[in-house]
Coordinates of C-alpha atoms in Angstrom, one line a residue:
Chain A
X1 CA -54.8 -24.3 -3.7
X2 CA -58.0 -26.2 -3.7
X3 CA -59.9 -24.0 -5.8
X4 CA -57.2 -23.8 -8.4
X5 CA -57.3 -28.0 -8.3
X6 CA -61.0 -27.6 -9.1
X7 CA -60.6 -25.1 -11.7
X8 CA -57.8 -27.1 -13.9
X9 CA -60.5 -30.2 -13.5
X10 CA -62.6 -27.9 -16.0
X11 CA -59.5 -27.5 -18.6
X12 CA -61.5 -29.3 -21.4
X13 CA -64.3 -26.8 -21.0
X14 CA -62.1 -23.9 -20.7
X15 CA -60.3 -25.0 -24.1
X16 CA -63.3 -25.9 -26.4
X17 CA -64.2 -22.4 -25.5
X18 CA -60.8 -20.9 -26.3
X19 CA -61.3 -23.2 -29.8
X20 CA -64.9 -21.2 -30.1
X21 CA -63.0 -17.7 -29.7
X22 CA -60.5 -18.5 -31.5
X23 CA -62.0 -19.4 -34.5
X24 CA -64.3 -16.4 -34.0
X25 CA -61.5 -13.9 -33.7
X26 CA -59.9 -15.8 -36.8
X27 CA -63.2 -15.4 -39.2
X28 CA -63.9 -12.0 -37.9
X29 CA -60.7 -10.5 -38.1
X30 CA -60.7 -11.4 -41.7
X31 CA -64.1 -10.3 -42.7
X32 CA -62.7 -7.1 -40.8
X33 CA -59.7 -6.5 -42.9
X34 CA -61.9 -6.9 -46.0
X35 CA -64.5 -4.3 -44.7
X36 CA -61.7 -2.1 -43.3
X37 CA -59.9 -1.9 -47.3
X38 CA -63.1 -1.4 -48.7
X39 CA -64.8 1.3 -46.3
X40 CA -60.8 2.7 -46.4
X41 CA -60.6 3.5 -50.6
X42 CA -64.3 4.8 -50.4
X43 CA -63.0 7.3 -47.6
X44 CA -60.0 8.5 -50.1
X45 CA -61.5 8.3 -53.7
X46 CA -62.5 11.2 -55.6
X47 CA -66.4 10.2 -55.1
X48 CA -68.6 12.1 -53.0
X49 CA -70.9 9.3 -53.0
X50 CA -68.5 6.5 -51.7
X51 CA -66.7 9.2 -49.4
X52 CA -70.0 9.9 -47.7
X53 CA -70.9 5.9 -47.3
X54 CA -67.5 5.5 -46.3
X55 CA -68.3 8.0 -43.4
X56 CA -71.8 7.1 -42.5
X57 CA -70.4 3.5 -41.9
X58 CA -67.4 4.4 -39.7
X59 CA -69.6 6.7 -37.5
X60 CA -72.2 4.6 -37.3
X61 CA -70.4 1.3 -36.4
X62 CA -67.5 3.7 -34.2
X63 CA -70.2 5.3 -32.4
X64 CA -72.8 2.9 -31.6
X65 CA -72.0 -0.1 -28.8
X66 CA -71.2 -3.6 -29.7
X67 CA -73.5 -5.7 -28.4
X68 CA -76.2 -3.7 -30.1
X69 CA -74.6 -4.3 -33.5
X70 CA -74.7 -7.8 -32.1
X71 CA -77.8 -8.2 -30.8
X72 CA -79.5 -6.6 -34.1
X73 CA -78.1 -9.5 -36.2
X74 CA -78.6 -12.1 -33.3
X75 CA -82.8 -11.0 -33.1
X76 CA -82.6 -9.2 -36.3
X77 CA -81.7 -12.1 -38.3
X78 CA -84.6 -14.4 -38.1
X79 CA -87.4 -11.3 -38.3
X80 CA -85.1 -10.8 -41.7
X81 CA -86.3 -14.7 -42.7
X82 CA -82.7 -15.5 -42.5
X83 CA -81.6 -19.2 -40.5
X84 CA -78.0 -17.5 -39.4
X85 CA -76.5 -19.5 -36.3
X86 CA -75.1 -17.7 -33.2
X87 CA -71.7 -17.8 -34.2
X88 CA -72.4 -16.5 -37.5
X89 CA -74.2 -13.5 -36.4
X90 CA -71.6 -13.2 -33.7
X91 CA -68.7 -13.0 -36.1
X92 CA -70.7 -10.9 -38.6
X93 CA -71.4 -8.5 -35.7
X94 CA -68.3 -8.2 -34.3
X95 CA -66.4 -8.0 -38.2
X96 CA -69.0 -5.1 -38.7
X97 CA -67.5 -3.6 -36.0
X98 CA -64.0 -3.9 -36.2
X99 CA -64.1 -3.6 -39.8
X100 CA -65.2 0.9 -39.1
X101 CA -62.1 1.0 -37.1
X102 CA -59.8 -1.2 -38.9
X103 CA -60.9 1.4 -42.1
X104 CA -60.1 4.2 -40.3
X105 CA -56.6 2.5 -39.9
X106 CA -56.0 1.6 -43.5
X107 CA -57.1 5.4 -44.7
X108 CA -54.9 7.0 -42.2
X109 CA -51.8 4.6 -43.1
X110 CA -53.1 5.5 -47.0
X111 CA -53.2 9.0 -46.4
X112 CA -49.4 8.8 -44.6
X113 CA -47.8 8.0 -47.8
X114 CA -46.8 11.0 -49.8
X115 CA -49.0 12.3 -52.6
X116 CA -46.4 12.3 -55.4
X117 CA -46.4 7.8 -55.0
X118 CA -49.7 8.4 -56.4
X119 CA -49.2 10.3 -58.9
X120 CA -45.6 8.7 -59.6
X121 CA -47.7 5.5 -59.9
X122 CA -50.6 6.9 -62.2
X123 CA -48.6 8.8 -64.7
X124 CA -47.0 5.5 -65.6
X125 CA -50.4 4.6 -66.8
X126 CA -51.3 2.1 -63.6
X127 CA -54.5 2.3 -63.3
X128 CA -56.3 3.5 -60.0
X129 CA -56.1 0.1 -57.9
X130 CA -52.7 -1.4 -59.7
X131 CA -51.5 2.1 -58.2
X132 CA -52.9 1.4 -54.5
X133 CA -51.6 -2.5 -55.1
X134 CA -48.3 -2.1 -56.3
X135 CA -47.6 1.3 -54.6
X136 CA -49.4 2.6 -52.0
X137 CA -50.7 -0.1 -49.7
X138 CA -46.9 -1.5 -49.4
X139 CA -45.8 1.3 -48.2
X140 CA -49.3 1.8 -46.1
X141 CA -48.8 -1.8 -44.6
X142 CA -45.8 -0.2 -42.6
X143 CA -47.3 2.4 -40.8
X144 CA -50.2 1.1 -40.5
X145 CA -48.6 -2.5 -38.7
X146 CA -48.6 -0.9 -35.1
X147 CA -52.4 0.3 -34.7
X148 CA -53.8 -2.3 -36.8
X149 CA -52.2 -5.1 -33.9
X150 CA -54.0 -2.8 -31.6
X151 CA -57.3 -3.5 -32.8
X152 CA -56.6 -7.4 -33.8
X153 CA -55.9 -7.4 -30.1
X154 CA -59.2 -5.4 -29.0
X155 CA -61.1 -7.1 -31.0
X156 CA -60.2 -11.0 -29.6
X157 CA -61.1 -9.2 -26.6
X158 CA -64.5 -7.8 -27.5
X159 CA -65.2 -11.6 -28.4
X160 CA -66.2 -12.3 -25.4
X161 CA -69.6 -10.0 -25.8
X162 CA -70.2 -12.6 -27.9
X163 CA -71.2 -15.2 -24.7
X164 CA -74.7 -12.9 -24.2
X165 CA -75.9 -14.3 -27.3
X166 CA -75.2 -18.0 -26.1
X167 CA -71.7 -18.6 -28.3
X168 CA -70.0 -21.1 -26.3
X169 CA -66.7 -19.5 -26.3
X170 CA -64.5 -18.6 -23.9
X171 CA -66.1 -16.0 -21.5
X172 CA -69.4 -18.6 -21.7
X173 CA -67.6 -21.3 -20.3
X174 CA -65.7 -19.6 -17.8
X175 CA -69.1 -18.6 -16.8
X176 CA -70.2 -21.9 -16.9
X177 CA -67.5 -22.8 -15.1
X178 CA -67.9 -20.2 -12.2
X179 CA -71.2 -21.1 -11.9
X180 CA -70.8 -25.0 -11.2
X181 CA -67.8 -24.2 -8.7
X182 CA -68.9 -21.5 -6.9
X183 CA -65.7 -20.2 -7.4
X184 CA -65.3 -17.0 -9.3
X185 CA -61.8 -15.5 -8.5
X186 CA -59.1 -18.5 -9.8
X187 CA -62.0 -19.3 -12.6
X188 CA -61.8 -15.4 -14.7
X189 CA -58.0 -15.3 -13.5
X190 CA -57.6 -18.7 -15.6
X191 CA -59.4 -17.1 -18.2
X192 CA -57.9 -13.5 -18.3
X193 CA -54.5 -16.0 -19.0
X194 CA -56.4 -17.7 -21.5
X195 CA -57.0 -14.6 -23.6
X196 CA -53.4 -13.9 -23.0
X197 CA -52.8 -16.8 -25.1
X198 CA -54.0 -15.5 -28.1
X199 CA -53.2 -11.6 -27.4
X200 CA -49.5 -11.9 -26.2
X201 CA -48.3 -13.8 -29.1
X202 CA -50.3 -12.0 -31.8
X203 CA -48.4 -8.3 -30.6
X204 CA -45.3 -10.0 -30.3
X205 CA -45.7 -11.7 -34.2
X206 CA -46.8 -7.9 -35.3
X207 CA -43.8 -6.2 -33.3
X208 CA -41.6 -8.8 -35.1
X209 CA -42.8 -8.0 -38.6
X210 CA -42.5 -4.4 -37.7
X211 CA -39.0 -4.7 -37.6
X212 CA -38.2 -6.5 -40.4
X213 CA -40.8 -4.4 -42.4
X214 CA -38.6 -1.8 -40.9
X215 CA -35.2 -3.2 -42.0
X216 CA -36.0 -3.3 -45.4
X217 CA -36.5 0.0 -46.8
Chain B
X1 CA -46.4 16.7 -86.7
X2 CA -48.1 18.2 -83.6
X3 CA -48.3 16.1 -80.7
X4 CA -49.4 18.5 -78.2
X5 CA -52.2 20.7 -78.7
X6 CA -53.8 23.4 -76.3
X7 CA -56.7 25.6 -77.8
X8 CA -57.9 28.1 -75.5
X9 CA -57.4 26.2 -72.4
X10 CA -58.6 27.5 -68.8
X11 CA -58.8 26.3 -65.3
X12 CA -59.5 27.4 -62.2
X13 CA -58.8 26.0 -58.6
X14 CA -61.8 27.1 -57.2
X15 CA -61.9 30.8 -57.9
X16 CA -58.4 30.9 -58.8
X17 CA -57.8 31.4 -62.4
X18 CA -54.5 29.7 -63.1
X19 CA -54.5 29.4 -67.0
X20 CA -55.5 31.6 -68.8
X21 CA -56.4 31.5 -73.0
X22 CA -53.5 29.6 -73.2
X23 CA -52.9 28.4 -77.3
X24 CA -50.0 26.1 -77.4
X25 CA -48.3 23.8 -79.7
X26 CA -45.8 21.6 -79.3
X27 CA -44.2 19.5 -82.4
X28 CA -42.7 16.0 -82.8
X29 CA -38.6 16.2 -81.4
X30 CA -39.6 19.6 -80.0
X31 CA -37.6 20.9 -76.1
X32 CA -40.0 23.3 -74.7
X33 CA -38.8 25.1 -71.8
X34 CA -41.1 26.6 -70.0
X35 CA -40.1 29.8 -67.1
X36 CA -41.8 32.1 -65.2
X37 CA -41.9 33.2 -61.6
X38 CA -44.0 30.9 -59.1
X39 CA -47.5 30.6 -59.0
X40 CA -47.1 31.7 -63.3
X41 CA -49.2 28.3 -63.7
X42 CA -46.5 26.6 -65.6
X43 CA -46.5 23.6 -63.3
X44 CA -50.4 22.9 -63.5
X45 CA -49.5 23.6 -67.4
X46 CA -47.7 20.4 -67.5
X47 CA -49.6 18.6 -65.3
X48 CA -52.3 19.0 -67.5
X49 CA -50.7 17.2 -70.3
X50 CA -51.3 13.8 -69.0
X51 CA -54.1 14.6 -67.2
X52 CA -52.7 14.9 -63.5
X53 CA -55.0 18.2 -63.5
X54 CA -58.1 18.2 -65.6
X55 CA -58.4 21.4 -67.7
X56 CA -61.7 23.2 -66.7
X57 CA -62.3 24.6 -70.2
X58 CA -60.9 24.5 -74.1
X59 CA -59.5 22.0 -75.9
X60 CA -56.3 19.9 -75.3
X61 CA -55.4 17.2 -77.3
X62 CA -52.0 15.1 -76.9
X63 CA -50.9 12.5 -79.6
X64 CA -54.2 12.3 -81.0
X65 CA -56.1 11.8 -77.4
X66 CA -58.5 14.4 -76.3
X67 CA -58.2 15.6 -72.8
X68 CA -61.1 17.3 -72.3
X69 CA -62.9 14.5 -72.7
X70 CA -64.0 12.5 -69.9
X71 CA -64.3 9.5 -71.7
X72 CA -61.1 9.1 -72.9
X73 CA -58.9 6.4 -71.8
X74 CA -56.5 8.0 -69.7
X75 CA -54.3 5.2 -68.9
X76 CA -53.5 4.5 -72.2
X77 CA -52.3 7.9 -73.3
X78 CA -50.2 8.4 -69.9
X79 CA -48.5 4.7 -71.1
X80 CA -47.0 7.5 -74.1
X81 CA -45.8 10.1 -71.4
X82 CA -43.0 9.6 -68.9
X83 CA -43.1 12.2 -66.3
X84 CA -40.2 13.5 -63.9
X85 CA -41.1 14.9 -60.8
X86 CA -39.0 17.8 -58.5
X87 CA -38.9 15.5 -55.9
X88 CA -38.1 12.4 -57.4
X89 CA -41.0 10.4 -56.6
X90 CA -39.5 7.1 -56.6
X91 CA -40.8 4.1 -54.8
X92 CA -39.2 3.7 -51.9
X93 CA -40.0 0.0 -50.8
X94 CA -39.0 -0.9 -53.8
X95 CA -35.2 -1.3 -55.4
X96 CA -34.0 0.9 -58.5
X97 CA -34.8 -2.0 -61.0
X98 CA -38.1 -2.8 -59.0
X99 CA -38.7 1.1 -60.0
X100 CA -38.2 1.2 -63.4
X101 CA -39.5 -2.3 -64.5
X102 CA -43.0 -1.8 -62.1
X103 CA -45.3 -0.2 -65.4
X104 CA -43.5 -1.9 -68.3
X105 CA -44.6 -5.4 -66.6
X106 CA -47.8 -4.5 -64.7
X107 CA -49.1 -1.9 -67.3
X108 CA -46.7 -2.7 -70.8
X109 CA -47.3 -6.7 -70.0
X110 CA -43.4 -7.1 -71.1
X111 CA -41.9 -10.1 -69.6
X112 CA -40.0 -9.8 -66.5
X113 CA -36.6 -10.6 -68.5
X114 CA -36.8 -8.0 -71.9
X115 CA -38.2 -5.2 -68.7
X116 CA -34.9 -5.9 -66.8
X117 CA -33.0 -5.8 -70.1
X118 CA -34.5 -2.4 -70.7
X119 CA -34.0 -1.4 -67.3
X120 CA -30.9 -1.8 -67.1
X121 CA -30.0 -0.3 -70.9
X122 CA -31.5 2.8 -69.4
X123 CA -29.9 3.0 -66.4
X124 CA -26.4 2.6 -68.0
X125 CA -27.5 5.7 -70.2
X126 CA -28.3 7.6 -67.2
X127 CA -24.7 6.7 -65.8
X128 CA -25.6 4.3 -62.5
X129 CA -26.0 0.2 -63.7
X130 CA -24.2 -0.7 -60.5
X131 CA -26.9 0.8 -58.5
X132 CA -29.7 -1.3 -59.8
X133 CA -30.2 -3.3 -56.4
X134 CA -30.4 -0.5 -54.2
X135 CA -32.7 1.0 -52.6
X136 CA -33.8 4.5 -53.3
X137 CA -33.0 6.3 -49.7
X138 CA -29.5 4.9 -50.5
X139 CA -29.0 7.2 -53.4
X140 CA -27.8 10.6 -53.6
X141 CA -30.4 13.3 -55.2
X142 CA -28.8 13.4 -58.6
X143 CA -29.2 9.8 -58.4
X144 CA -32.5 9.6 -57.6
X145 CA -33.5 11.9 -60.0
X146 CA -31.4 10.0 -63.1
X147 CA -33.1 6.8 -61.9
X148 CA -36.6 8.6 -61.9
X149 CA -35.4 9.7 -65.9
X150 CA -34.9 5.8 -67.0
X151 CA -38.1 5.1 -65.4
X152 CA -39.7 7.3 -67.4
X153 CA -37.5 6.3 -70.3
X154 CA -37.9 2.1 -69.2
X155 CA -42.0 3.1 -70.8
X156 CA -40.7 4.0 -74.5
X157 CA -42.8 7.1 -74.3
X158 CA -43.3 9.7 -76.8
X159 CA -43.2 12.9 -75.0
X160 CA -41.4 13.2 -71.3
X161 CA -42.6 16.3 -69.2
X162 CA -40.0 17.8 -66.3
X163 CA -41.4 20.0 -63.5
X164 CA -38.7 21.4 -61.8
X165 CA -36.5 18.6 -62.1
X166 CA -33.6 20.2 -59.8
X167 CA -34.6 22.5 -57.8
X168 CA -34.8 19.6 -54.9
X169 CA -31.1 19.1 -55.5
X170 CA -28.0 20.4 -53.7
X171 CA -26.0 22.2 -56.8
X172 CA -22.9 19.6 -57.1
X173 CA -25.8 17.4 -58.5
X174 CA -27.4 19.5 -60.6
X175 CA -25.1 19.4 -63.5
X176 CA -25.5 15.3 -63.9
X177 CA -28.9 15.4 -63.9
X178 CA -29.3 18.4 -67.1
X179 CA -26.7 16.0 -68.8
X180 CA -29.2 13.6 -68.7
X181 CA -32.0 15.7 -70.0
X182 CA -29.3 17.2 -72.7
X183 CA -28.4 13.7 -74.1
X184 CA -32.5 12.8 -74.3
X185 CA -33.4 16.2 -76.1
X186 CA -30.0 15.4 -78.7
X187 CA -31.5 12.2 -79.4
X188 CA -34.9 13.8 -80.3
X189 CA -37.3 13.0 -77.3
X190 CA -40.2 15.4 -77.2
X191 CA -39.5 17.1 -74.0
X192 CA -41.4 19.7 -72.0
X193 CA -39.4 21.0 -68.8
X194 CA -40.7 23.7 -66.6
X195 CA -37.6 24.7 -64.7
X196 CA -35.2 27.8 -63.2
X197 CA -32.3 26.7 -64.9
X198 CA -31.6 29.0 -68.1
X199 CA -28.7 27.9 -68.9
X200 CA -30.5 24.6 -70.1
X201 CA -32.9 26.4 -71.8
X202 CA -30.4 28.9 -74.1
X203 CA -28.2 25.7 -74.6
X204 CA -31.0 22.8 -75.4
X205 CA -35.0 24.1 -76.2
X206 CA -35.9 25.2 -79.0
X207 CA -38.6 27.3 -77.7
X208 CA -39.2 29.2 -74.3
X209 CA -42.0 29.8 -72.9
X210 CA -42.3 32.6 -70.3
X211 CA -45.6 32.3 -68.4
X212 CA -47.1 34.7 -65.9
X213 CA -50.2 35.5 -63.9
X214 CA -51.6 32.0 -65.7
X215 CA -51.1 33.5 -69.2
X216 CA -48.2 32.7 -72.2
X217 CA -46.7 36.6 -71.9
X218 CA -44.0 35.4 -74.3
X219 CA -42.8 32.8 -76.7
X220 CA -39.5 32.3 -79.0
X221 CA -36.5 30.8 -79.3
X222 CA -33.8 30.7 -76.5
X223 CA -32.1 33.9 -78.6
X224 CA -34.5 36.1 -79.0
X225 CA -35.9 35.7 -75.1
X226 CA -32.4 36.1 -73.7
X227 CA -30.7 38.4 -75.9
X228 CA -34.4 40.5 -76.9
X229 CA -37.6 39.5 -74.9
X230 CA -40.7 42.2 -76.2
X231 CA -42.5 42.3 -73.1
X232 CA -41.6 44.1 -69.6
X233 CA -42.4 41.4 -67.4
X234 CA -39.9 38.8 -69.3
X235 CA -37.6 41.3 -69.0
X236 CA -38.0 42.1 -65.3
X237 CA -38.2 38.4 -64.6
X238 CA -35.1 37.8 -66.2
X239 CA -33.5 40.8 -64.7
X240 CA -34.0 39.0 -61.6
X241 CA -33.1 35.5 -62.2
X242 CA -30.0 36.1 -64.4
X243 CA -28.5 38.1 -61.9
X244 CA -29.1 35.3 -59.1
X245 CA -25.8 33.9 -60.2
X246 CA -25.3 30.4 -61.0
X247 CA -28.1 29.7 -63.1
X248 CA -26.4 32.5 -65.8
X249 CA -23.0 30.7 -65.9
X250 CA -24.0 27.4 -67.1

């Protein structure tokens, strides 16, 4: 039990770091979202063009590992003559990211919904995105609820790759941590809970809205 | 006056020819029915009029728009055309007056009120005001498919085009839904309905079309295609379909 006294001794550390990842995960998942729509209607327009950068993007960012996406804005940035801070290049990094796989999300939940709402939608005279506003991504929203929550979920996780470029969130503070105490079991044990903080209630919120999304059609 | 206008149109999907030369007009008030077995292109035929396929080459013109032309402003003409789908089509997160008011607001810009108003004019024509709050998967077929008429109807338009409008339904339902369509072609809508059902065609169009193979084989009025048709394939393709049963009773 001593340990465990020792490790709650470090509670402020461990929750200004759960402030930095949250607030990460917040900023990225957003910029995600954005990137995911986007790099989503370039995948299912009629333009070659945008279909192929639409591609390109998702393989690239799918296929490549996340801490060289991050590490390329982290060094990349100030050979670029830009002044971006940590964090910023963290979040950017890890938006970039999740944004490929939240786009493949969005254009399989697009793709789901039955040809004839688009062209229900567009023989009315809606124009391209009134049709994908008003008809298609409402419908889209419901199937595409489920994985989407997955990958909100990995990506608070794959925050913590942000701690190797000096981000003091939560994984760099239990590191901290470990490393003033000596004590490295209790310390990530406190931390894995920590995460489930933010994970636990965000796929219960999700599976909630599920069901009502559910209920009403 | 001519509203639709096809001058030697063609198009291919890929290599497949699917119209052929195809010279078409269709008047002001007019009911074209258009027949012919499937695969006879007479679905892309329609889709072509408000653009849902692009013609590959000719001339089309619809009240006074030019289709071939890439530059014109689709959206526009398609505010002028109300189209009915086989299978409905409707919106399904959305209620039967969410439906029918969604373009008159968002592409019309009528108020919310005078859009409901209209709505729900239309939908007492088509025979269901007291379903107005419901949900599309609550609805029968017929239904469906009389709500999917006063959407199209909700956008004032000029010409409405039918592809197959009930074949998707189970027969009981059928008859409400041609009712409909009779009603809208008495009050002088410009209608042009690819469908199976003669009886429709003899008793409402004033002009058949038979299609095969991607070409017009024949053309007339409703009397002279069922009591006389000139060419051998009408008369085989009638042979056929007439003999199927219900569709020669009604």
């Amino acid at each position: 039990m001593g340990n465990w006294h020792d490790v709650l001794s470090y509670s402020g550390k461990y929750l200004s770091g759960l402030g930095i990842t949250l607030e990460v995960s917040l900023y990225a998942l957003l910029l995600s979202l954005a990137i995911g729509v986007v790099i989503a209607i370039f995948r299912v327009t009629s333009s070659k063009v945008l279909n192929g950068f639409g591609a390109a993007y998702v393989e690239f960012f799918q296929n490549t590992p996340l801490i060289i996406q991050v590490f390329f804005f982290y060094y990349g940035s100030p050979a670029m003559g830009l002044n971006i801070s940590g964090l910023a290049c963290g979040t950017l990094g890890l938006a970039v990211y999740t944004g490929a796989y939240m786009g493949e999300v969005f254009r399989a939940g697009i793709q789901a919904v039955p040809k004839g709402q688009m062209e229900a939608a567009r023989s009315s005279g809606m124009n391209y995105l009134q049709a994908m506003g008003y008809v298609i991504l409402p419908q889209a929203v419901k199937i595409i609820l489920p994985p989407l929550t997955n990958q909100m979920v990995n990506m608070v996780k794959n925050s913590a790759i942000l701690s190797t470029i000096a981000v003091t969130d939560l994984m760099y503070q239990t590191y901290l941590i470990s490393s003033d105490t000596f004590i490295v079991f209790e310390v990530f044990i406190f931390a894995a809970l920590l995460y489930l903080t933010i994970t636990v209630p965000l796929s219960t919120f999700a599976n909630l809205l599920e069901r009502r999304l559910q209920r009403s059609s | 006056m001519t509203l639709i206008r096809f001058d030697k149109v063609n198009k291919w999907f890929g290599k497949l020819h699917v119209l052929r030369d195809i010279n078409l007009q269709i008047r002001e008030g007019e009911v074209v029915v258009v027949i012919g077995p499937s695969g006879s292109g007479k679905s892309t035929l329609l889709r072509c009029i408000n653009r849902l396929e692009a013609i590959s080459e000719g001339q089309l013109t619809v009240d006074g728009f030019r289709l071939d032309d890439p530059k014109t402003n689709i959206n526009l003409l398609r505010q002028e055309i109300g189209m009915v789908f086989q299978h409905f089509n409707l919106y399904p997160h959305k209620t039967v007056l969410e439906n029918i008011t969604l373009a008159p607001i968002k592409v019309r810009k009528i108020a919310k009120e005078e859009a409901e108003k209209t709505a729900t004019f239309f939908l007492e024509k088509v025979g269901i005001p007291e379903k107005a709050q419901a949900y599309p998967s609550q609805l029968s077929g017929g239904q469906q498919q009389r709500v999917a008429i006063a959407r199209g109807l909700a956008m004032k338009p000029k010409i409405m085009l039918f592809d197959e409008p009930t074949s998707a339904l189970d027969p009981e339902m059928i008859n409400e839904v041609l009712d409909v369509m009779k009603a809208l072609a008495k009050e002088g809508m410009t209608m042009v309905v690819v469908t199976h059902e003669m009886g429709f065609a003899r008793e409402v169009a004033d002009r058949v079309i038979f299609m095969d193979n991607g070409m017009i084989v024949e053309e007339g009025t409703p009397e002279h295609f069922f009591t006389n048709p000139r060419e051998e394939r009408a008369k085989l393709f009638l042979s056929k379909i007439l003999t199927g049963g219900r569709a020669s009773k009604r």
